[in-house]
XYZ file of N, CA and C in Angstrom:
459
model
N 83.128 96.410 140.926
C 81.982 95.329 139.742
C 81.694 94.067 140.502
N 83.162 94.030 141.063
C 83.255 92.441 141.958
C 81.763 91.953 142.199
N 81.343 92.874 142.858
C 79.607 92.922 143.752
C 78.429 92.244 142.599
N 78.991 93.183 141.286
C 77.491 93.341 140.689
C 77.482 91.415 139.286
N 79.346 91.419 139.048
C 79.744 90.134 138.398
C 78.774 88.958 139.582
N 79.173 89.222 140.690
C 78.737 87.856 141.390
C 77.662 88.064 141.773
N 76.526 88.989 141.516
C 75.256 88.607 141.120
C 74.900 88.305 140.371
N 75.732 88.939 139.167
C 74.864 88.288 137.766
C 74.424 86.844 137.074
N 73.565 86.386 137.291
C 73.895 84.580 136.343
C 74.439 84.413 135.308
N 75.647 83.174 135.232
C 75.552 83.014 133.477
C 74.370 82.174 132.940
N 74.628 82.549 131.943
C 73.707 82.712 130.519
C 73.428 81.037 130.823
N 72.736 80.667 129.676
C 72.744 79.100 129.528
C 72.700 79.028 127.646
N 73.042 77.857 127.594
C 73.213 78.054 126.010
C 71.813 78.264 125.865
N 71.331 78.586 124.354
C 69.934 78.650 123.627
C 70.420 77.832 122.561
N 69.204 77.351 122.363
C 68.718 76.171 120.474
C 68.055 77.273 119.980
N 66.984 77.836 121.093
C 66.158 79.061 119.882
C 66.745 80.711 120.360
N 67.242 81.299 119.257
C 67.541 82.679 119.794
C 66.194 83.698 120.009
N 66.214 84.594 120.928
C 65.766 85.340 121.218
C 65.416 86.413 120.180
N 64.437 87.188 120.063
C 63.883 88.211 119.517
C 65.378 89.063 119.108
N 66.157 89.341 118.250
C 67.529 90.238 118.600
C 67.072 92.071 118.268
N 67.545 92.982 119.073
C 67.185 94.351 119.333
C 68.033 94.368 118.413
N 67.696 95.669 117.653
C 68.145 96.561 116.837
C 69.366 97.163 117.197
N 70.292 97.672 116.347
C 71.039 98.437 116.550
C 71.076 99.164 117.321
N 69.938 99.878 116.952
C 70.143 102.260 117.408
C 69.157 101.942 118.769
N 68.364 100.572 119.337
C 67.640 100.163 120.384
C 68.709 100.744 121.947
N 69.757 101.000 121.954
C 69.990 101.159 122.851
C 69.756 102.567 123.516
N 69.771 102.949 121.882
C 69.528 104.994 122.021
C 67.653 104.883 123.443
N 67.445 103.999 123.307
C 65.926 104.377 123.397
C 65.939 104.108 125.014
N 67.059 103.346 126.044
C 67.107 102.707 126.911
C 68.267 104.149 127.942
N 67.560 105.183 128.237
C 68.525 105.812 128.829
C 70.123 105.572 130.153
N 69.689 104.256 130.142
C 70.472 103.432 131.190
C 71.391 103.394 130.694
N 71.257 101.867 129.480
C 72.001 101.658 128.875
C 72.676 102.334 128.219
N 72.073 103.473 127.360
C 73.055 104.517 126.668
C 73.886 105.332 126.960
N 73.725 105.639 128.332
C 74.751 106.491 129.208
C 76.600 105.079 129.742
N 75.334 103.937 130.263
C 76.704 103.018 130.821
C 77.306 102.603 129.725
N 76.990 101.949 128.197
C 77.796 101.908 127.484
C 78.889 103.485 126.933
N 78.085 105.023 126.896
C 78.713 106.043 125.906
C 80.619 106.076 127.546
N 79.981 105.699 128.799
C 81.027 105.893 129.756
C 81.475 105.343 129.961
N 80.867 104.521 129.644
C 82.117 102.782 130.570
C 81.899 101.618 129.841
N 82.309 101.304 128.695
C 81.355 100.706 127.138
C 82.817 98.930 127.891
N 83.551 98.950 129.008
C 85.331 98.504 128.844
C 84.745 97.400 129.838
N 83.658 98.453 131.090
C 82.641 97.899 132.093
C 81.505 96.821 131.404
N 80.966 97.314 130.518
C 79.465 96.663 130.156
C 79.739 95.371 129.346
N 80.671 95.630 128.503
C 81.772 94.801 127.720
C 82.013 93.697 128.183
N 83.228 94.009 129.939
C 83.148 93.031 130.734
C 82.081 92.220 131.388
N 81.250 92.907 131.428
C 79.511 92.249 132.017
C 79.266 90.983 130.801
N 79.242 91.843 130.103
C 78.789 90.619 128.841
C 79.495 89.485 128.576
N 80.657 89.878 129.041
C 81.598 88.442 128.369
C 81.524 87.729 128.983
N 81.210 88.094 130.499
C 81.612 87.658 131.696
C 79.989 86.562 132.142
N 79.323 86.956 132.145
C 77.427 86.745 132.060
C 77.951 85.286 130.926
N 78.230 85.574 129.304
C 78.131 84.846 128.742
C 78.990 83.367 128.916
N 80.126 83.420 129.705
C 81.823 83.521 130.096
C 82.231 82.634 128.822
N 82.334 84.264 128.068
C 83.352 84.116 127.217
C 85.026 84.382 127.568
N 85.136 85.658 128.837
C 86.353 86.326 129.148
C 85.614 86.570 130.722
N 87.084 86.284 131.338
C 86.470 87.017 132.622
C 86.114 88.117 132.701
N 85.690 89.092 133.617
C 85.498 90.591 133.810
C 86.530 91.131 133.539
N 87.566 91.276 134.859
C 88.507 91.959 134.426
C 89.532 91.908 133.656
N 89.714 90.746 133.009
C 90.924 90.664 131.485
C 89.836 91.510 130.291
N 88.341 91.258 130.815
C 87.788 91.925 129.501
C 88.361 93.581 129.607
N 87.961 93.741 130.788
C 87.680 95.373 130.954
C 88.749 95.979 130.675
N 89.834 95.941 131.827
C 91.726 96.009 131.301
C 91.955 96.074 129.564
N 91.468 95.118 129.078
C 92.344 95.031 127.516
C 91.251 95.897 127.200
N 90.374 95.811 126.443
C 89.092 97.119 126.385
C 89.696 98.073 126.461
N 89.624 98.642 127.691
C 90.825 99.818 128.352
C 91.346 100.468 127.325
N 92.138 99.463 127.551
C 93.402 100.053 127.216
C 93.575 100.160 125.341
N 92.820 98.760 125.192
C 92.740 99.385 122.948
C 92.075 99.734 122.535
N 90.701 100.081 123.749
C 90.061 101.097 122.880
C 90.239 103.013 123.162
N 91.137 102.952 124.179
C 91.751 104.172 124.138
C 93.090 104.427 123.821
N 93.641 104.098 122.885
C 95.538 104.255 122.556
C 94.844 104.266 120.750
N 96.150 104.666 120.396
C 96.145 103.771 119.149
C 95.993 102.578 118.426
N 95.337 101.540 119.520
C 95.692 100.421 119.923
C 93.822 99.924 119.228
N 93.368 101.088 118.797
C 91.765 100.687 118.841
C 91.564 99.764 117.939
N 92.211 99.610 116.577
C 91.581 98.983 115.722
C 92.020 97.037 116.155
N 93.352 97.108 116.835
C 93.226 95.774 117.337
C 91.855 95.385 118.965
N 91.223 96.614 119.414
C 90.347 96.613 120.091
C 89.148 96.487 118.943
N 89.012 96.754 118.386
C 87.778 96.010 117.164
C 87.488 94.692 117.135
N 89.072 93.681 117.066
C 89.721 92.821 116.603
C 89.056 92.242 117.856
N 89.450 92.306 118.852
C 89.056 91.764 120.633
C 88.079 91.730 120.285
N 87.549 92.806 120.780
C 85.738 92.566 120.343
C 85.085 92.149 119.813
N 85.385 91.929 118.997
C 84.581 90.918 117.229
C 84.733 89.731 117.544
N 86.433 89.182 118.133
C 86.370 87.946 118.557
C 84.991 86.898 119.606
N 85.831 88.139 120.874
C 84.552 87.675 121.205
C 82.688 88.469 122.035
N 82.932 89.375 121.039
C 81.011 89.254 120.631
C 80.727 87.810 119.933
N 81.507 87.760 119.019
C 81.163 86.098 118.527
C 80.645 84.971 119.526
N 81.231 85.313 120.387
C 81.253 84.130 121.210
C 80.247 84.458 122.434
N 80.337 85.781 122.522
C 78.408 86.054 123.481
C 77.739 85.843 122.562
N 77.154 86.249 121.168
C 76.156 85.872 120.043
C 75.986 84.326 120.007
N 77.241 83.794 119.757
C 76.697 81.482 120.111
C 75.880 81.806 121.150
N 75.975 81.945 122.153
C 75.859 81.786 123.238
C 74.500 82.099 123.697
N 73.316 83.592 122.356
C 73.016 83.950 122.749
C 72.025 82.905 121.655
N 72.351 82.101 120.895
C 71.914 81.246 120.181
C 71.965 82.267 118.411
N 72.626 82.585 117.603
C 72.713 83.465 117.034
C 73.691 83.117 116.417
N 73.767 83.110 114.642
C 74.829 82.827 113.983
C 75.564 84.089 113.110
N 75.667 85.430 113.970
C 75.997 86.490 113.054
C 77.515 85.938 112.129
N 77.604 86.226 111.103
C 78.768 85.944 110.405
C 79.756 87.027 111.124
N 80.785 86.887 111.490
C 82.428 88.027 111.548
C 82.654 88.707 110.524
N 82.409 89.168 109.776
C 82.665 89.587 108.932
C 81.574 91.122 108.973
N 79.923 90.527 109.340
C 79.206 91.740 110.172
C 79.785 92.028 111.469
N 79.776 91.433 112.129
C 80.551 91.757 113.817
C 81.385 92.351 113.573
N 82.106 92.305 112.860
C 83.738 93.961 112.630
C 83.206 94.503 112.229
N 82.742 94.806 110.966
C 81.471 95.991 110.598
C 80.664 97.599 111.980
N 80.755 96.022 112.371
C 79.727 96.795 113.471
C 80.611 96.838 114.312
N 81.728 96.961 114.852
C 82.094 97.088 116.007
C 83.129 98.517 115.842
N 83.259 98.078 114.674
C 84.398 99.742 113.482
C 84.061 100.630 113.387
N 82.399 100.048 113.194
C 82.090 101.829 112.962
C 81.311 102.097 114.513
N 80.377 101.550 114.484
C 79.018 101.241 115.951
C 79.836 100.686 116.890
N 80.305 100.525 117.620
C 81.216 99.434 118.687
C 79.973 100.098 119.901
N 79.664 100.930 120.049
C 79.139 101.581 121.503
C 77.912 101.419 121.664
N 77.157 101.175 119.780
C 75.746 101.224 119.519
C 75.565 99.369 120.432
N 76.614 98.724 119.165
C 76.311 97.374 119.405
C 76.945 96.395 120.754
N 77.214 97.158 121.516
C 77.766 97.430 122.311
C 76.547 97.146 124.052
N 75.764 97.892 123.371
C 74.908 98.224 123.923
C 73.899 97.911 124.310
N 73.279 97.063 122.860
C 72.303 96.262 121.621
C 72.920 94.722 122.979
N 73.933 94.377 122.430
C 73.948 93.319 123.016
C 73.764 93.356 124.215
N 74.748 93.901 125.388
C 73.924 94.725 126.696
C 72.657 94.395 127.194
N 71.574 94.548 126.365
C 70.591 94.922 126.497
C 69.801 92.612 126.020
N 70.533 92.592 125.784
C 69.788 90.948 125.290
C 70.662 90.428 126.030
N 71.875 90.477 126.507
C 72.287 89.757 127.156
C 71.615 89.316 128.853
N 71.661 90.825 129.379
C 70.624 91.283 130.403
C 69.607 90.377 130.319
N 68.365 90.604 128.993
C 66.993 89.942 128.519
C 67.542 88.681 129.233
N 68.385 88.173 128.644
C 68.384 86.560 128.923
C 68.633 86.069 129.670
N 69.747 86.463 130.799
C 70.292 86.558 132.161
C 69.526 87.306 133.154
N 67.990 87.728 132.978
C 66.491 88.018 133.743
C 67.541 89.204 134.473
N 67.553 89.989 134.469
C 68.532 90.855 134.681
C 68.305 92.569 134.710
N 68.124 93.560 135.142
C 69.387 94.799 134.339
C 69.628 95.559 134.894
N 70.773 95.668 134.664
C 72.017 96.874 134.906
C 72.008 97.896 134.450
N 71.657 98.974 135.756
C 71.312 100.204 135.418
C 73.105 100.722 135.781
N 73.404 102.145 135.214
C 74.541 103.188 135.552
C 74.338 103.214 137.077
N 75.153 102.812 137.536
C 76.465 102.834 137.701
C 76.165 101.558 138.144
N 75.657 100.480 137.147
C 76.160 98.687 138.045
C 74.869 98.478 139.224
N 74.228 98.816 139.176
C 73.046 98.377 140.402
C 72.471 97.652 139.047
N 71.870 96.232 140.043
C 70.985 95.104 139.565
C 70.325 94.874 140.144
N 69.088 95.060 139.147
C 67.736 94.625 139.636
C 67.512 92.916 138.985
N 66.909 92.032 139.345
C 66.672 91.463 139.441
C 64.977 91.299 138.283
N 64.834 90.664 137.197
C 63.710 90.498 136.316
C 62.671 89.637 136.357
N 63.625 88.695 136.607
C 62.556 87.450 137.039
C 61.284 87.638 138.018
N 60.077 86.657 137.415
C 58.588 86.932 138.214
C 58.938 86.491 139.173
N 58.708 87.206 140.601
C 58.514 86.886 141.759
C 57.748 85.176 141.825
N 58.893 84.340 142.965
C 58.520 83.313 143.165
C 57.371 83.132 143.790
N 56.168 81.930 143.608
C 55.116 82.504 144.831
C 56.120 81.525 146.049
N 55.555 82.441 147.238
C 56.103 81.536 148.288
C 54.858 80.966 149.396
N 53.621 80.678 148.817
C 52.672 79.812 149.301
C 53.205 78.711 150.192
N 52.730 78.388 151.138
C 53.479 77.369 151.853
C 54.635 77.191 152.482
N 55.529 78.170 152.354
C 57.246 78.586 153.165
C 56.466 79.564 154.389
N 56.763 78.806 155.163
C 57.488 79.109 156.525
C 56.279 78.498 157.183
N 55.486 77.665 156.613
C 54.356 76.880 157.676
C 55.334 75.405 158.887
N 55.910 75.509 157.750
C 56.658 73.571 158.453
C 57.193 73.461 159.922
N 57.352 72.357 159.916
C 58.184 72.341 161.396
C 59.029 73.583 162.059
N 59.660 73.371 160.654
C 61.731 74.519 161.592
C 60.412 75.642 161.390
N 59.187 76.583 161.127
C 59.330 78.000 161.128
C 59.056 78.369 162.039
N 58.871 77.906 163.029
C 58.452 78.898 164.646
C 59.093 78.101 165.549
N 60.885 78.121 165.450
C 61.622 77.650 166.318
C 61.964 78.576 167.337
N 61.681 78.507 168.756
C 61.738 79.137 169.803
C 62.966 78.622 170.365
């Protein structure tokens, strides 16, 4: 996953939040649905890393341990704390109680929704398993390669 994290641009702080995705929107995107269903700690790690809330590996390891052991409630608290940071980076003011409830009862869908928003803001598409596609419009390349350095022999 190190390759994916290095390729993903970091998010900028937003003054105005983009349109928020619905909780179940991740179910309509097969790649996001599969990624969050089977690799949720990896997706949370990617989201936190891109939003500069916490690094990929610490997030991934902590989420894996907390969500796959009897410490699930601590995982919900951990996820809620960092989801709040990601939401702030996206320019949203979601309440901590709302985020806690979403993570307690619908964590995979909440992670998928957040992942879609983070990817949209970072202008990338991350598909299962960790393939990154840049979704920015191609830059105009007219005029490149015609200068004094383009035809060195």
